[in-house]
CSV table of C-alpha atoms and ligand atoms in Angstrom, one decimal:
chain,number,residue,atom,x,y,z
A,1,UNK,CA,45.8,0.8,0.5
A,2,UNK,CA,45.5,4.1,2.4
A,3,UNK,CA,42.1,4.5,1.3
A,4,UNK,CA,41.4,1.2,4.3
A,5,UNK,CA,42.6,3.6,6.3
A,6,UNK,CA,41.2,7.0,5.1
A,7,UNK,CA,42.4,10.0,6.6
A,8,UNK,CA,39.7,12.1,8.9
A,9,UNK,CA,38.6,15.2,6.3
A,10,UNK,CA,38.6,12.7,3.7
A,11,UNK,CA,35.6,11.0,5.7
A,12,UNK,CA,33.9,14.1,6.3
A,13,UNK,CA,34.2,15.1,3.0
A,14,UNK,CA,33.2,12.2,1.5
A,15,UNK,CA,29.4,12.3,4.1
A,16,UNK,CA,29.0,15.7,3.3
A,17,UNK,CA,29.4,14.9,-0.1
A,18,UNK,CA,27.1,11.7,-0.2
A,19,UNK,CA,24.4,13.4,1.8
A,20,UNK,CA,23.9,16.2,-0.3
A,21,UNK,CA,23.8,13.9,-3.3
A,22,UNK,CA,20.9,11.6,-1.1
A,23,UNK,CA,19.3,14.9,-0.2
A,24,UNK,CA,18.8,15.0,-4.7
A,25,UNK,CA,18.3,11.6,-5.1
A,26,UNK,CA,15.2,11.7,-2.2
A,27,UNK,CA,13.5,14.6,-4.3
A,28,UNK,CA,13.0,12.0,-6.7
A,29,UNK,CA,10.9,9.4,-4.0
A,30,UNK,CA,8.6,12.3,-3.1
A,31,UNK,CA,8.7,15.8,-2.4
A,32,UNK,CA,9.4,17.5,1.1
A,33,UNK,CA,8.6,20.6,3.5
A,34,UNK,CA,11.3,22.8,4.9
A,35,UNK,CA,11.7,21.0,8.0
A,36,UNK,CA,11.7,17.4,5.7
A,37,UNK,CA,8.2,15.9,6.2
A,38,UNK,CA,7.7,13.8,3.0
A,39,UNK,CA,4.7,15.1,1.6
A,40,UNK,CA,2.5,12.6,-1.0
A,41,UNK,CA,2.0,14.5,-4.4
A,42,UNK,CA,-1.1,14.5,-5.3
A,43,UNK,CA,-2.9,12.4,-7.5
A,44,UNK,CA,-4.1,12.2,-10.6
A,45,UNK,CA,-8.5,11.2,-11.8
A,46,UNK,CA,-9.1,12.1,-8.2
A,47,UNK,CA,-12.3,13.8,-8.5
A,48,UNK,CA,-14.9,10.8,-8.3
A,49,UNK,CA,-17.1,9.9,-11.0
A,50,UNK,CA,-21.0,9.2,-10.7
A,51,UNK,CA,-20.9,5.2,-11.0
A,52,UNK,CA,-21.5,4.1,-15.3
A,53,UNK,CA,-24.3,2.9,-16.6
A,54,UNK,CA,-22.5,0.4,-18.2
A,55,UNK,CA,-21.0,-0.9,-14.2
A,56,UNK,CA,-22.9,-4.3,-14.8
A,57,UNK,CA,-21.8,-5.0,-17.9
A,58,UNK,CA,-18.7,-8.2,-18.5
A,59,UNK,CA,-15.6,-6.2,-18.3
A,60,UNK,CA,-16.3,-2.8,-19.1
A,61,UNK,CA,-14.1,-1.8,-17.1
A,62,UNK,CA,-10.4,-2.7,-15.7
A,63,UNK,CA,-8.6,-1.8,-12.1
A,64,UNK,CA,-5.0,-1.7,-13.2
A,65,UNK,CA,-2.8,-3.1,-10.5
A,66,UNK,CA,1.4,-3.0,-8.9
A,67,UNK,CA,1.1,-5.9,-6.8
A,68,UNK,CA,4.1,-4.1,-4.7
A,69,UNK,CA,2.1,-0.5,-4.3
A,70,UNK,CA,-0.3,-1.0,-1.1
A,71,UNK,CA,-2.6,1.7,-2.6
A,72,UNK,CA,-3.4,-0.4,-5.3
A,73,UNK,CA,-3.7,-3.6,-2.9
A,74,UNK,CA,-5.9,-1.9,-0.7
A,75,UNK,CA,-9.0,-1.8,-4.0
A,76,UNK,CA,-8.0,-5.3,-4.9
A,77,UNK,CA,-9.5,-6.4,-2.0
A,78,UNK,CA,-12.5,-4.7,-2.1
A,79,UNK,CA,-12.5,-5.9,-5.6
A,80,UNK,CA,-11.9,-9.2,-4.7
A,81,UNK,CA,-14.1,-9.5,-0.9
A,82,UNK,CA,-16.9,-8.2,-3.4
A,83,UNK,CA,-16.4,-10.7,-5.8
A,84,UNK,CA,-16.1,-7.6,-8.3
A,85,UNK,CA,-14.3,-9.8,-11.2
A,86,UNK,CA,-17.7,-10.6,-13.2
A,87,UNK,CA,-18.0,-6.9,-14.1
A,88,UNK,CA,-14.6,-5.5,-13.9
A,89,UNK,CA,-12.0,-7.1,-14.9
A,90,UNK,CA,-8.5,-6.2,-13.4
A,91,UNK,CA,-5.1,-5.8,-14.7
A,92,UNK,CA,-1.7,-5.7,-13.4
A,93,UNK,CA,0.9,-4.0,-14.0
A,94,UNK,CA,4.8,-4.5,-13.7
A,95,UNK,CA,7.7,-1.7,-12.6
A,96,UNK,CA,10.1,-0.9,-14.5
A,97,UNK,CA,12.8,-0.2,-12.4
A,98,UNK,CA,15.0,1.6,-15.0
A,99,UNK,CA,12.5,4.1,-16.4
A,100,UNK,CA,10.9,4.2,-13.1
A,101,UNK,CA,7.4,3.4,-14.5
A,102,UNK,CA,4.2,1.2,-14.7
A,103,UNK,CA,4.3,-1.2,-17.6
A,104,UNK,CA,1.8,-3.3,-18.9
A,105,UNK,CA,2.4,-7.0,-19.5
A,106,UNK,CA,1.1,-7.2,-23.0
A,107,UNK,CA,-0.4,-3.8,-25.0
A,108,UNK,CA,-3.3,-2.0,-23.1
A,109,UNK,CA,-5.6,-0.4,-25.2
A,110,UNK,CA,-2.8,0.1,-27.4
A,111,UNK,CA,-0.6,1.8,-25.0
A,112,UNK,CA,3.0,-0.2,-23.4
A,113,UNK,CA,2.8,1.7,-19.7
A,114,UNK,CA,0.5,3.5,-18.1
A,115,UNK,CA,1.6,7.0,-18.4
A,116,UNK,CA,0.8,6.3,-22.5
A,117,UNK,CA,-2.5,5.8,-20.4
A,118,UNK,CA,-3.0,8.7,-18.6
A,119,UNK,CA,-1.2,10.8,-21.4
A,120,UNK,CA,-4.1,9.1,-23.7
A,121,UNK,CA,-7.1,9.7,-20.7
A,122,UNK,CA,-5.9,14.0,-20.6
A,123,UNK,CA,-3.2,13.8,-17.7
A,124,UNK,CA,-1.2,16.8,-18.0
A,125,UNK,CA,2.3,16.0,-19.7
A,126,UNK,CA,4.7,15.0,-17.3
A,127,UNK,CA,2.2,14.0,-14.1
A,128,UNK,CA,2.9,11.2,-12.0
A,129,UNK,CA,1.0,8.0,-14.2
A,130,UNK,CA,-0.1,5.7,-10.9
A,131,UNK,CA,-2.2,2.9,-9.7
A,132,UNK,CA,-4.3,2.0,-8.4
A,133,UNK,CA,-6.6,3.3,-11.8
A,134,UNK,CA,-10.4,2.3,-12.8
A,135,UNK,CA,-10.4,2.4,-16.5
A,136,UNK,CA,-13.6,2.2,-18.4
A,137,UNK,CA,-13.3,0.4,-22.1
A,138,UNK,CA,-16.5,2.3,-23.1
A,139,UNK,CA,-15.7,5.9,-22.8
A,140,UNK,CA,-11.8,4.8,-23.5
A,141,UNK,CA,-10.3,6.6,-20.1
A,142,UNK,CA,-9.1,6.6,-16.9
A,143,UNK,CA,-12.0,7.4,-14.3
A,144,UNK,CA,-10.3,7.3,-11.0
A,145,UNK,CA,-6.6,7.2,-9.6
A,146,UNK,CA,-7.7,8.2,-6.2
A,147,UNK,CA,-7.5,4.7,-4.2
A,148,UNK,CA,-9.3,6.2,-0.9
A,149,UNK,CA,-12.3,7.2,-3.3
A,150,UNK,CA,-12.0,4.6,-5.6
A,151,UNK,CA,-12.3,1.7,-2.9
A,152,UNK,CA,-15.4,3.7,-1.6
A,153,UNK,CA,-16.8,3.8,-5.2
A,154,UNK,CA,-16.1,0.1,-5.6
A,155,UNK,CA,-18.2,-0.4,-2.7
A,156,UNK,CA,-21.4,0.6,-4.6
A,157,UNK,CA,-19.9,-0.8,-7.8
A,158,UNK,CA,-22.9,-3.5,-8.4
A,159,UNK,CA,-21.7,-7.0,-7.4
A,160,UNK,CA,-21.3,-8.9,-4.0
A,161,UNK,CA,-24.3,-7.3,-1.6
A,162,UNK,CA,-20.7,-7.1,0.8
A,163,UNK,CA,-21.3,-3.2,2.3
A,164,UNK,CA,-17.9,-2.3,3.5
A,165,UNK,CA,-19.4,0.6,4.9
A,166,UNK,CA,-22.1,-1.3,7.4
A,167,UNK,CA,-24.4,1.7,8.6
A,168,UNK,CA,-23.7,0.9,12.0
A,169,UNK,CA,-20.8,1.6,12.3
A,170,UNK,CA,-19.9,4.4,10.0
A,171,UNK,CA,-18.4,6.8,12.5
A,172,UNK,CA,-16.2,4.7,13.5
A,173,UNK,CA,-14.9,3.5,9.9
A,174,UNK,CA,-15.0,6.6,8.8
A,175,UNK,CA,-12.6,8.5,12.3
A,176,UNK,CA,-10.2,5.3,11.2
A,177,UNK,CA,-10.2,5.5,7.7
A,178,UNK,CA,-9.2,8.9,7.9
A,179,UNK,CA,-6.5,8.4,11.0
A,180,UNK,CA,-4.9,5.1,9.1
A,181,UNK,CA,-4.1,7.1,6.1
A,182,UNK,CA,-2.2,9.3,7.5
A,183,UNK,CA,-0.3,8.1,10.3
A,184,UNK,CA,0.0,4.5,9.2
A,185,UNK,CA,-0.8,4.1,4.9
A,186,UNK,CA,1.4,6.9,4.3
A,187,UNK,CA,3.3,6.9,8.4
A,188,UNK,CA,5.2,4.2,6.9
A,189,UNK,CA,6.4,6.3,3.6
A,190,UNK,CA,6.3,9.3,5.5
A,191,UNK,CA,9.6,6.9,8.6
A,192,UNK,CA,10.9,6.1,4.8
A,193,UNK,CA,11.4,9.3,2.9
A,194,UNK,CA,12.2,11.6,6.1
A,195,UNK,CA,14.9,13.9,5.4
A,196,UNK,CA,15.9,14.3,9.0
A,197,UNK,CA,16.1,12.4,12.3
A,198,UNK,CA,13.4,14.7,13.7
A,199,UNK,CA,11.0,14.4,10.5
A,200,UNK,CA,11.7,10.9,11.1
A,201,UNK,CA,10.8,10.9,14.8
A,202,UNK,CA,7.5,12.4,14.4
A,203,UNK,CA,6.2,10.3,11.6
A,204,UNK,CA,7.7,7.1,13.6
A,205,UNK,CA,6.0,7.8,17.1
A,206,UNK,CA,2.2,8.7,14.9
A,207,UNK,CA,2.3,5.4,13.7
A,208,UNK,CA,3.4,3.4,16.2
A,209,UNK,CA,0.5,5.4,18.3
A,210,UNK,CA,-2.1,4.4,16.3
A,211,UNK,CA,-1.2,0.8,16.0
A,212,UNK,CA,-1.5,0.8,19.7
A,213,UNK,CA,-4.9,2.3,19.5
A,214,UNK,CA,-6.1,-0.5,16.7
A,215,UNK,CA,-4.3,-3.0,19.3
A,216,UNK,CA,-6.2,-1.7,22.0
A,217,UNK,CA,-9.7,-1.5,19.1
A,218,UNK,CA,-8.9,-5.2,18.5
A,219,UNK,CA,-9.0,-6.3,21.6
A,220,UNK,CA,-12.3,-5.8,22.3
A,221,UNK,CA,-13.7,-6.7,18.7
A,222,UNK,CA,-13.3,-8.6,15.5
A,223,UNK,CA,-12.9,-5.8,13.5
A,224,UNK,CA,-11.1,-2.3,13.8
A,225,UNK,CA,-14.3,-0.3,13.4
A,226,UNK,CA,-17.1,-3.0,14.8
A,227,UNK,CA,-18.6,-6.3,15.0
A,228,UNK,CA,-18.8,-5.8,11.4
A,229,UNK,CA,-15.5,-6.2,8.1
A,230,UNK,CA,-15.1,-2.5,6.8
A,231,UNK,CA,-12.9,-0.2,4.8
A,232,UNK,CA,-10.8,0.7,7.6
A,233,UNK,CA,-9.6,-3.2,7.5
A,234,UNK,CA,-8.9,-2.7,4.4
A,235,UNK,CA,-6.6,0.3,4.6
A,236,UNK,CA,-5.0,-1.1,7.1
A,237,UNK,CA,-4.2,-4.7,6.0
A,238,UNK,CA,-1.9,-3.8,3.3
A,239,UNK,CA,0.3,-1.6,5.2
A,240,UNK,CA,0.8,-4.0,8.0
A,241,UNK,CA,0.8,-7.1,5.8
A,242,UNK,CA,4.7,-5.3,4.7
A,243,UNK,CA,5.8,-4.4,7.9
A,244,UNK,CA,7.9,-6.8,8.6
A,245,UNK,CA,8.0,-7.7,5.1
A,246,UNK,CA,9.5,-4.6,3.5
A,247,UNK,CA,8.9,-2.0,6.2
A,248,UNK,CA,10.5,-3.2,9.2
A,249,UNK,CA,13.6,-3.4,7.2
A,250,UNK,CA,14.1,-1.0,4.9
A,251,UNK,CA,11.9,2.3,6.3
A,252,UNK,CA,13.4,1.3,9.5
A,253,UNK,CA,9.4,1.2,11.2
A,254,UNK,CA,10.7,-2.0,13.4
A,255,UNK,CA,10.1,-0.2,17.2
A,256,UNK,CA,7.6,-3.2,18.0
A,257,UNK,CA,7.3,-6.1,16.5
A,258,UNK,CA,4.0,-6.9,15.8
A,259,UNK,CA,4.1,-10.2,17.6
A,260,UNK,CA,4.4,-7.7,21.0
A,261,UNK,CA,1.0,-6.6,19.0
A,262,UNK,CA,-1.3,-10.1,19.6
A,263,UNK,CA,-4.6,-8.7,19.2
A,264,UNK,CA,-3.0,-6.5,15.7
A,265,UNK,CA,-1.5,-9.7,14.4
A,266,UNK,CA,-4.7,-12.1,15.4
A,267,UNK,CA,-6.6,-10.0,13.4
A,268,UNK,CA,-4.3,-9.6,10.5
A,269,UNK,CA,-4.3,-13.3,9.9
A,270,UNK,CA,-7.9,-13.3,10.4
A,271,UNK,CA,-8.1,-10.5,7.4
A,272,UNK,CA,-5.6,-12.7,5.5
A,273,UNK,CA,-8.2,-15.8,5.3
A,274,UNK,CA,-11.0,-13.6,4.2
A,275,UNK,CA,-11.8,-15.3,0.4
A,276,UNK,CA,-9.8,-13.7,-2.4
A,277,UNK,CA,-6.9,-12.0,0.0
A,278,UNK,CA,-4.1,-14.4,-0.4
A,279,UNK,CA,-4.4,-14.6,-4.1
A,280,UNK,CA,-3.5,-10.7,-3.7
A,281,UNK,CA,0.4,-11.0,-1.6
A,282,UNK,CA,3.3,-11.9,-3.3
A,283,UNK,CA,5.9,-11.4,-0.8
A,284,UNK,CA,8.9,-11.7,-3.3
A,285,UNK,CA,7.6,-9.2,-5.3
A,286,UNK,CA,7.0,-7.2,-2.9
A,287,UNK,CA,10.3,-7.2,-2.1
A,288,UNK,CA,12.0,-7.2,-5.1
A,289,UNK,CA,10.5,-3.9,-6.2
A,290,UNK,CA,10.7,-2.0,-2.7
A,291,UNK,CA,14.1,-3.3,-2.2
A,292,UNK,CA,14.8,-3.7,-6.3
A,293,UNK,CA,13.5,0.3,-7.0
A,294,UNK,CA,14.3,2.5,-4.1
A,295,UNK,CA,17.2,2.9,-5.1
A,296,UNK,CA,18.1,5.9,-2.8
A,297,UNK,CA,17.2,3.7,0.7
A,298,UNK,CA,19.2,1.2,-0.4
A,299,UNK,CA,21.4,2.2,-2.6
A,300,UNK,CA,23.3,-1.9,-3.2
A,301,UNK,CA,20.1,-3.1,-5.1
A,302,UNK,CA,20.1,-6.2,-3.4
A,303,UNK,CA,17.3,-7.9,-1.6
A,304,UNK,CA,17.7,-9.3,1.5
A,305,UNK,CA,15.9,-13.1,2.7
A,306,UNK,CA,12.8,-12.0,4.7
A,307,UNK,CA,10.6,-13.9,6.9
A,308,UNK,CA,8.4,-16.2,4.0
A,309,UNK,CA,4.6,-15.2,4.1
A,310,UNK,CA,2.9,-18.2,5.5
A,311,UNK,CA,4.6,-17.4,9.0
A,312,UNK,CA,3.3,-13.8,10.0
A,313,UNK,CA,0.0,-15.9,9.3
A,314,UNK,CA,0.0,-18.6,11.7
A,315,UNK,CA,-0.8,-18.4,15.5
A,316,UNK,CA,0.6,-15.2,17.1
A,317,UNK,CA,4.2,-17.1,18.3
A,318,UNK,CA,5.0,-17.8,22.3
A,319,UNK,CA,0.5,-16.9,22.9
A,320,UNK,CA,-2.3,-20.0,23.1
A,321,UNK,CA,-6.0,-18.9,22.6
A,322,UNK,CA,-5.6,-15.9,20.4
A,323,UNK,CA,-6.2,-17.9,16.9
A,324,UNK,CA,-10.1,-16.8,17.2
A,325,UNK,CA,-12.2,-18.3,14.2
A,326,UNK,CA,-13.0,-15.9,11.7
A,327,UNK,CA,-16.2,-14.2,12.6
A,328,UNK,CA,-16.4,-13.3,8.4
A,329,UNK,CA,-19.2,-11.3,7.1
A,330,UNK,CA,-17.8,-12.2,3.6
A,331,UNK,CA,-20.1,-15.5,1.8
A,332,UNK,CA,-17.3,-18.0,0.7
A,333,UNK,CA,-17.8,-18.2,-2.6
A,334,UNK,CA,-19.3,-21.2,-4.3
A,335,UNK,CA,-16.8,-24.1,-5.6
B,1,LIG,N1,-2.8,8.8,-3.5
B,1,LIG,C1,-2.6,7.3,-4.5
B,1,LIG,C2,-1.3,7.2,-4.8
B,1,LIG,C3,-0.7,6.3,-5.3
B,1,LIG,C4,0.8,5.6,-5.2
B,1,LIG,O1,1.3,6.8,-5.2
B,1,LIG,N2,1.0,5.1,-6.1
B,1,LIG,C5,2.2,4.5,-6.7
B,1,LIG,C6,3.0,3.1,-6.7
B,1,LIG,S1,2.8,2.7,-4.3
B,1,LIG,C7,2.9,4.2,-7.8
B,1,LIG,O2,1.7,4.0,-9.0
B,1,LIG,N3,4.2,5.4,-8.4
B,1,LIG,C8,4.2,5.6,-9.9
B,1,LIG,C9,4.5,7.1,-9.9
B,1,LIG,O3,5.0,8.0,-8.9
B,1,LIG,O4,5.4,7.0,-11.4
B,1,LIG,C10,-3.9,6.6,-4.5
B,1,LIG,O5,-3.6,6.5,-3.0
B,1,LIG,O6,-4.7,5.9,-5.0
């Protein structure tokens, strides 16, 4: 009974002990610098290989993704938009929350986990085994494990004649990609994994300033870098489609709900309608994985109810006239 009204010294002590423990647990999610800013560790297999000679051969390569991972999602999107399924198989790995690693649903090339595949490909012992990964069946080797480079390689891969780095807007695409990578794609993690208020404030300010810049760009053109769909749009989508479902409630990214940025809202709806995009979105899996796995941020492991995905890709609430038809440069696949 006494604990219902604990003495202040006990509350103070418990808070300090919990905070100390929390900081130790956060180290498991990722390193921070001395000022408490989250610093994403570098990816393995980051060197960009040449386009393989057997790139067009059916099933010679495999793109390994996890459903909840936004970095994997961008690679999956390029795979879908350029219809690369004829030459690259898609392998979806599942999280193993107890072991904290990705595992294959069926043994893959003799491996039960992604870590085994990394080790067999020559990764250092103890290296992070991250998705996405492009794997060569011929070489029995991971070729590339860094998503920003991987989407560029997949854009050069023989496939659908869609160029997601259109020459006429190359500079704008590159500038947006660079800005998004730090302030938005990693920015939501910088908010969620910040170790103190100042680190969070800095990341959150940069994130919303960039989203407001995107809102301005999208109020005068259909796609982020201009008239044509590009890798900049591909990079923005995985973060924005998880905003209300995961990042706002879990990472504290809730300064402005997206419906207050109507051009961004309409852009997200337009992108969602592109071929293959909806099939890459599994909101239930995202919420289960994030709320279930990120124990230091959500110790109970309870997965809260969230808005159905369909409500996030409806016309912007309370506004008419934003429901612009998709000026899609993506050819529809024949049935
Ligand atoms: N820099 C990598 C990061 C990818 C990444 O962090 N993936 C996470 C899932 S969202 C992962 O696989 N983590 C597993 C681990 O750290 O062990 C990329 O962009 O490709």
